Amino acid sequence: MKTYKLNSGYEMPLFGLGTWKSEQEQELYKAVREAINIGYRHIDCAKIYGNENIIGKALNDAFNANEVKRESTKNVLKKTLRLSL
């Protein structure tokens, strides 16, 4: 999988699995596991999506099955900022 080198020197995969609007837990679990199996190392998620537990389970199962090393994955977590005026 191709990567892009950030100014910090960090290598970021060019392609990632987006998980927004993934409401069916079993389907999301299977999608994350399949993405890992075909070479994806960038999983994009956010707390507001409400699916971080199932993504975590899929990743943890992949780590425990030695399908991928934890340090080779790039999980992008977004945090919503609330501005008080």
mmCIF file of N, CA and C in Angstrom:
data_model
loop_
_atom_site.group_PDB
_atom_site.id
_atom_site.type_symbol
_atom_site.label_atom_id
_atom_site.label_comp_id
_atom_site.label_asym_id
_atom_site.label_seq_id
_atom_site.Cartn_x
_atom_site.Cartn_y
_atom_site.Cartn_z
ATOM 1 N N MET A 1 0.859 -1.177 0.000
ATOM 2 C CA MET A 1 0.000 0.000 0.000
ATOM 3 C C MET A 1 0.902 1.237 0.000
ATOM 4 N N LYS A 2 0.624 2.161 -0.886
ATOM 5 C CA LYS A 2 1.419 3.381 -0.990
ATOM 6 C C LYS A 2 1.167 4.276 0.222
ATOM 7 N N THR A 3 2.207 5.036 0.564
ATOM 8 C CA THR A 3 2.104 5.965 1.689
ATOM 9 C C THR A 3 2.537 7.359 1.246
ATOM 10 N N TYR A 4 2.194 8.328 2.069
ATOM 11 C CA TYR A 4 2.589 9.716 1.865
ATOM 12 C C TYR A 4 3.373 10.123 3.102
ATOM 13 N N LYS A 5 4.537 10.723 2.903
ATOM 14 C CA LYS A 5 5.352 11.147 4.033
ATOM 15 C C LYS A 5 4.927 12.542 4.479
ATOM 16 N N LEU A 6 4.495 12.655 5.719
ATOM 17 C CA LEU A 6 4.086 13.941 6.283
ATOM 18 C C LEU A 6 5.317 14.754 6.674
ATOM 19 N N ASN A 7 5.140 16.042 6.924
ATOM 20 C CA ASN A 7 6.256 16.906 7.324
ATOM 21 C C ASN A 7 6.939 16.402 8.586
ATOM 22 N N SER A 8 6.188 15.720 9.432
ATOM 23 C CA SER A 8 6.740 15.179 10.674
ATOM 24 C C SER A 8 7.609 13.953 10.428
ATOM 25 N N GLY A 9 7.580 13.430 9.197
ATOM 26 C CA GLY A 9 8.307 12.214 8.880
ATOM 27 C C GLY A 9 7.450 10.963 8.992
ATOM 28 N N TYR A 10 6.270 11.135 9.513
ATOM 29 C CA TYR A 10 5.323 10.028 9.696
ATOM 30 C C TYR A 10 4.793 9.575 8.342
ATOM 31 N N GLU A 11 4.756 8.270 8.099
ATOM 32 C CA GLU A 11 4.237 7.707 6.847
ATOM 33 C C GLU A 11 2.749 7.408 7.010
ATOM 34 N N MET A 12 1.935 7.973 6.146
ATOM 35 C CA MET A 12 0.485 7.788 6.208
ATOM 36 C C MET A 12 0.023 7.084 4.942
ATOM 37 N N PRO A 13 -0.717 5.983 5.075
ATOM 38 C CA PRO A 13 -1.238 5.312 3.877
ATOM 39 C C PRO A 13 -2.131 6.256 3.067
ATOM 40 N N LEU A 14 -2.028 6.162 1.740
ATOM 41 C CA LEU A 14 -2.838 7.015 0.875
ATOM 42 C C LEU A 14 -4.317 6.644 0.917
ATOM 43 N N PHE A 15 -4.603 5.377 1.116
ATOM 44 C CA PHE A 15 -5.991 4.919 1.125
ATOM 45 C C PHE A 15 -6.357 4.421 2.508
ATOM 46 N N GLY A 16 -7.591 4.685 2.889
ATOM 47 C CA GLY A 16 -8.064 4.217 4.184
ATOM 48 C C GLY A 16 -9.504 3.761 4.095
ATOM 49 N N LEU A 17 -9.908 3.008 5.090
ATOM 50 C CA LEU A 17 -11.285 2.547 5.181
ATOM 51 C C LEU A 17 -12.085 3.565 5.976
ATOM 52 N N GLY A 18 -13.054 4.198 5.341
ATOM 53 C CA GLY A 18 -13.950 5.116 6.033
ATOM 54 C C GLY A 18 -15.053 4.329 6.725
ATOM 55 N N THR A 19 -15.434 4.746 7.920
ATOM 56 C CA THR A 19 -16.427 3.984 8.679
ATOM 57 C C THR A 19 -17.676 4.788 9.027
ATOM 58 N N TRP A 20 -17.829 5.975 8.433
ATOM 59 C CA TRP A 20 -19.005 6.794 8.689
ATOM 60 C C TRP A 20 -20.242 6.099 8.137
ATOM 61 N N LYS A 21 -21.341 6.194 8.844
ATOM 62 C CA LYS A 21 -22.630 5.605 8.467
ATOM 63 C C LYS A 21 -22.592 4.080 8.405
ATOM 64 N N SER A 22 -21.680 3.477 9.125
ATOM 65 C CA SER A 22 -21.613 2.015 9.205
ATOM 66 C C SER A 22 -22.447 1.587 10.406
ATOM 67 N N GLU A 23 -23.721 1.352 10.176
ATOM 68 C CA GLU A 23 -24.644 1.095 11.281
ATOM 69 C C GLU A 23 -24.809 -0.382 11.619
ATOM 70 N N GLN A 24 -24.558 -1.270 10.678
ATOM 71 C CA GLN A 24 -24.689 -2.706 10.918
ATOM 72 C C GLN A 24 -23.371 -3.219 11.502
ATOM 73 N N GLU A 25 -23.368 -3.537 12.795
ATOM 74 C CA GLU A 25 -22.128 -3.908 13.465
ATOM 75 C C GLU A 25 -21.426 -5.093 12.815
ATOM 76 N N GLN A 26 -22.169 -6.138 12.497
ATOM 77 C CA GLN A 26 -21.543 -7.332 11.921
ATOM 78 C C GLN A 26 -20.926 -7.031 10.555
ATOM 79 N N GLU A 27 -21.611 -6.205 9.765
ATOM 80 C CA GLU A 27 -21.071 -5.830 8.449
ATOM 81 C C GLU A 27 -19.809 -4.986 8.598
ATOM 82 N N LEU A 28 -19.814 -4.063 9.559
ATOM 83 C CA LEU A 28 -18.635 -3.232 9.800
ATOM 84 C C LEU A 28 -17.471 -4.091 10.279
ATOM 85 N N TYR A 29 -17.747 -5.016 11.189
ATOM 86 C CA TYR A 29 -16.713 -5.924 11.685
ATOM 87 C C TYR A 29 -16.071 -6.665 10.508
ATOM 88 N N LYS A 30 -16.901 -7.234 9.649
ATOM 89 C CA LYS A 30 -16.391 -7.979 8.492
ATOM 90 C C LYS A 30 -15.614 -7.069 7.542
ATOM 91 N N ALA A 31 -16.090 -5.835 7.356
ATOM 92 C CA ALA A 31 -15.413 -4.892 6.458
ATOM 93 C C ALA A 31 -14.021 -4.542 6.979
ATOM 94 N N VAL A 32 -13.907 -4.295 8.279
ATOM 95 C CA VAL A 32 -12.601 -3.962 8.864
ATOM 96 C C VAL A 32 -11.656 -5.147 8.741
ATOM 97 N N ARG A 33 -12.129 -6.346 9.063
ATOM 98 C CA ARG A 33 -11.280 -7.542 8.971
ATOM 99 C C ARG A 33 -10.838 -7.789 7.530
ATOM 100 N N GLU A 34 -11.756 -7.631 6.584
ATOM 101 C CA GLU A 34 -11.410 -7.846 5.173
ATOM 102 C C GLU A 34 -10.436 -6.775 4.687
ATOM 103 N N ALA A 35 -10.659 -5.525 5.100
ATOM 104 C CA ALA A 35 -9.750 -4.444 4.717
ATOM 105 C C ALA A 35 -8.329 -4.742 5.202
ATOM 106 N N ILE A 36 -8.199 -5.191 6.444
ATOM 107 C CA ILE A 36 -6.889 -5.564 6.986
ATOM 108 C C ILE A 36 -6.281 -6.692 6.152
ATOM 109 N N ASN A 37 -7.093 -7.683 5.828
ATOM 110 C CA ASN A 37 -6.593 -8.846 5.079
ATOM 111 C C ASN A 37 -6.114 -8.500 3.672
ATOM 112 N N ILE A 38 -6.688 -7.460 3.054
ATOM 113 C CA ILE A 38 -6.248 -7.097 1.701
ATOM 114 C C ILE A 38 -5.205 -5.975 1.692
ATOM 115 N N GLY A 39 -4.765 -5.551 2.886
ATOM 116 C CA GLY A 39 -3.649 -4.617 2.951
ATOM 117 C C GLY A 39 -3.927 -3.231 3.485
ATOM 118 N N TYR A 40 -5.175 -2.908 3.799
ATOM 119 C CA TYR A 40 -5.458 -1.592 4.372
ATOM 120 C C TYR A 40 -4.807 -1.492 5.748
ATOM 121 N N ARG A 41 -4.211 -0.331 6.018
ATOM 122 C CA ARG A 41 -3.620 -0.084 7.329
ATOM 123 C C ARG A 41 -4.103 1.234 7.925
ATOM 124 N N HIS A 42 -5.002 1.902 7.241
ATOM 125 C CA HIS A 42 -5.544 3.197 7.676
ATOM 126 C C HIS A 42 -7.046 3.025 7.870
ATOM 127 N N ILE A 43 -7.487 3.115 9.113
ATOM 128 C CA ILE A 43 -8.905 3.011 9.449
ATOM 129 C C ILE A 43 -9.340 4.370 9.987
ATOM 130 N N ASP A 44 -10.306 4.977 9.331
ATOM 131 C CA ASP A 44 -10.781 6.311 9.697
ATOM 132 C C ASP A 44 -12.067 6.183 10.515
ATOM 133 N N CYS A 45 -12.068 6.765 11.708
ATOM 134 C CA CYS A 45 -13.269 6.699 12.546
ATOM 135 C C CYS A 45 -13.365 7.951 13.418
ATOM 136 N N ALA A 46 -14.502 8.102 14.080
ATOM 137 C CA ALA A 46 -14.727 9.236 14.973
ATOM 138 C C ALA A 46 -15.727 8.826 16.041
ATOM 139 N N LYS A 47 -15.575 9.394 17.210
ATOM 140 C CA LYS A 47 -16.483 9.079 18.316
ATOM 141 C C LYS A 47 -17.936 9.335 17.933
ATOM 142 N N ILE A 48 -18.176 10.382 17.174
ATOM 143 C CA ILE A 48 -19.543 10.740 16.791
ATOM 144 C C ILE A 48 -20.205 9.659 15.926
ATOM 145 N N TYR A 49 -19.404 8.802 15.280
ATOM 146 C CA TYR A 49 -19.972 7.717 14.471
ATOM 147 C C TYR A 49 -20.607 6.649 15.352
ATOM 148 N N GLY A 50 -20.131 6.537 16.596
ATOM 149 C CA GLY A 50 -20.697 5.573 17.533
ATOM 150 C C GLY A 50 -20.331 4.129 17.240
ATOM 151 N N ASN A 51 -19.276 3.902 16.473
ATOM 152 C CA ASN A 51 -18.924 2.529 16.120
ATOM 153 C C ASN A 51 -17.497 2.149 16.525
ATOM 154 N N GLU A 52 -16.901 2.937 17.420
ATOM 155 C CA GLU A 52 -15.512 2.673 17.785
ATOM 156 C C GLU A 52 -15.330 1.337 18.506
ATOM 157 N N ASN A 53 -16.347 0.866 19.226
ATOM 158 C CA ASN A 53 -16.209 -0.419 19.924
ATOM 159 C C ASN A 53 -16.076 -1.582 18.952
ATOM 160 N N ILE A 54 -16.898 -1.606 17.920
ATOM 161 C CA ILE A 54 -16.839 -2.716 16.966
ATOM 162 C C ILE A 54 -15.567 -2.639 16.117
ATOM 163 N N ILE A 55 -15.120 -1.429 15.802
ATOM 164 C CA ILE A 55 -13.854 -1.277 15.076
ATOM 165 C C ILE A 55 -12.709 -1.774 15.948
ATOM 166 N N GLY A 56 -12.735 -1.396 17.220
ATOM 167 C CA GLY A 56 -11.719 -1.865 18.164
ATOM 168 C C GLY A 56 -11.698 -3.378 18.277
ATOM 169 N N LYS A 57 -12.878 -3.991 18.316
ATOM 170 C CA LYS A 57 -12.956 -5.453 18.404
ATOM 171 C C LYS A 57 -12.370 -6.098 17.151
ATOM 172 N N ALA A 58 -12.732 -5.577 15.988
ATOM 173 C CA ALA A 58 -12.214 -6.136 14.734
ATOM 174 C C ALA A 58 -10.691 -6.013 14.670
ATOM 175 N N LEU A 59 -10.166 -4.848 15.049
ATOM 176 C CA LEU A 59 -8.718 -4.658 15.036
ATOM 177 C C LEU A 59 -8.034 -5.564 16.055
ATOM 178 N N ASN A 60 -8.592 -5.626 17.261
ATOM 179 C CA ASN A 60 -8.005 -6.467 18.301
ATOM 180 C C ASN A 60 -7.986 -7.936 17.877
ATOM 181 N N ASP A 61 -9.067 -8.394 17.268
ATOM 182 C CA ASP A 61 -9.113 -9.775 16.784
ATOM 183 C C ASP A 61 -8.060 -10.009 15.702
ATOM 184 N N ALA A 62 -7.861 -9.025 14.824
ATOM 185 C CA ALA A 62 -6.833 -9.140 13.780
ATOM 186 C C ALA A 62 -5.438 -9.174 14.404
ATOM 187 N N PHE A 63 -5.204 -8.356 15.440
ATOM 188 C CA PHE A 63 -3.912 -8.369 16.129
ATOM 189 C C PHE A 63 -3.675 -9.727 16.787
ATOM 190 N N ASN A 64 -4.686 -10.224 17.505
ATOM 191 C CA ASN A 64 -4.553 -11.500 18.218
ATOM 192 C C ASN A 64 -4.387 -12.686 17.275
ATOM 193 N N ALA A 65 -4.930 -12.585 16.068
ATOM 194 C CA ALA A 65 -4.799 -13.655 15.075
ATOM 195 C C ALA A 65 -3.504 -13.511 14.263
ATOM 196 N N ASN A 66 -2.664 -12.543 14.642
ATOM 197 C CA ASN A 66 -1.404 -12.264 13.937
ATOM 198 C C ASN A 66 -1.605 -11.963 12.455
ATOM 199 N N GLU A 67 -2.731 -11.355 12.121
ATOM 200 C CA GLU A 67 -2.993 -10.943 10.737
ATOM 201 C C GLU A 67 -2.292 -9.628 10.420
ATOM 202 N N VAL A 68 -2.047 -8.853 11.459
ATOM 203 C CA VAL A 68 -1.400 -7.555 11.298
ATOM 204 C C VAL A 68 -0.793 -7.167 12.647
ATOM 205 N N LYS A 69 0.297 -6.415 12.602
ATOM 206 C CA LYS A 69 0.897 -5.910 13.840
ATOM 207 C C LYS A 69 0.255 -4.572 14.190
ATOM 208 N N ARG A 70 0.006 -4.383 15.459
ATOM 209 C CA ARG A 70 -0.631 -3.152 15.942
ATOM 210 C C ARG A 70 0.109 -1.913 15.447
ATOM 211 N N GLU A 71 1.431 -1.953 15.493
ATOM 212 C CA GLU A 71 2.208 -0.765 15.118
ATOM 213 C C GLU A 71 2.173 -0.460 13.624
ATOM 214 N N SER A 72 1.666 -1.374 12.816
ATOM 215 C CA SER A 72 1.591 -1.103 11.371
ATOM 216 C C SER A 72 0.271 -0.450 10.966
ATOM 217 N N THR A 73 -0.673 -0.330 11.900
ATOM 218 C CA THR A 73 -1.957 0.291 11.560
ATOM 219 C C THR A 73 -1.927 1.776 11.888
ATOM 220 N N LYS A 74 -2.679 2.538 11.122
ATOM 221 C CA LYS A 74 -2.809 3.980 11.328
ATOM 222 C C LYS A 74 -4.292 4.269 11.519
ATOM 223 N N ASN A 75 -4.698 4.425 12.741
ATOM 224 C CA ASN A 75 -6.104 4.666 13.038
ATOM 225 C C ASN A 75 -6.309 6.158 13.242
ATOM 226 N N VAL A 76 -7.148 6.736 12.435
ATOM 227 C CA VAL A 76 -7.420 8.164 12.509
ATOM 228 C C VAL A 76 -8.693 8.355 13.317
ATOM 229 N N LEU A 77 -8.554 9.024 14.439
ATOM 230 C CA LEU A 77 -9.699 9.313 15.294
ATOM 231 C C LEU A 77 -9.927 10.810 15.287
ATOM 232 N N LYS A 78 -11.154 11.209 15.026
ATOM 233 C CA LYS A 78 -11.478 12.633 14.997
ATOM 234 C C LYS A 78 -12.259 12.988 16.251
ATOM 235 N N LYS A 79 -11.980 14.157 16.764
ATOM 236 C CA LYS A 79 -12.680 14.637 17.946
ATOM 237 C C LYS A 79 -13.455 15.883 17.564
ATOM 238 N N THR A 80 -14.696 15.939 17.992
ATOM 239 C CA THR A 80 -15.530 17.099 17.712
ATOM 240 C C THR A 80 -15.190 18.210 18.697
ATOM 241 N N LEU A 81 -14.979 19.390 18.171
ATOM 242 C CA LEU A 81 -14.709 20.547 19.024
ATOM 243 C C LEU A 81 -15.995 21.322 19.230
ATOM 244 N N ARG A 82 -16.229 21.701 20.446
ATOM 245 C CA ARG A 82 -17.392 22.518 20.754
ATOM 246 C C ARG A 82 -16.918 23.909 21.142
ATOM 247 N N LEU A 83 -17.413 24.878 20.437
ATOM 248 C CA LEU A 83 -17.035 26.254 20.741
ATOM 249 C C LEU A 83 -18.139 26.917 21.545
ATOM 250 N N SER A 84 -17.755 27.522 22.638
ATOM 251 C CA SER A 84 -18.719 28.263 23.453
ATOM 252 C C SER A 84 -18.510 29.743 23.199
ATOM 253 N N LEU A 85 -19.553 30.395 22.758
ATOM 254 C CA LEU A 85 -19.438 31.832 22.483
ATOM 255 C C LEU A 85 -20.026 32.634 23.600
#
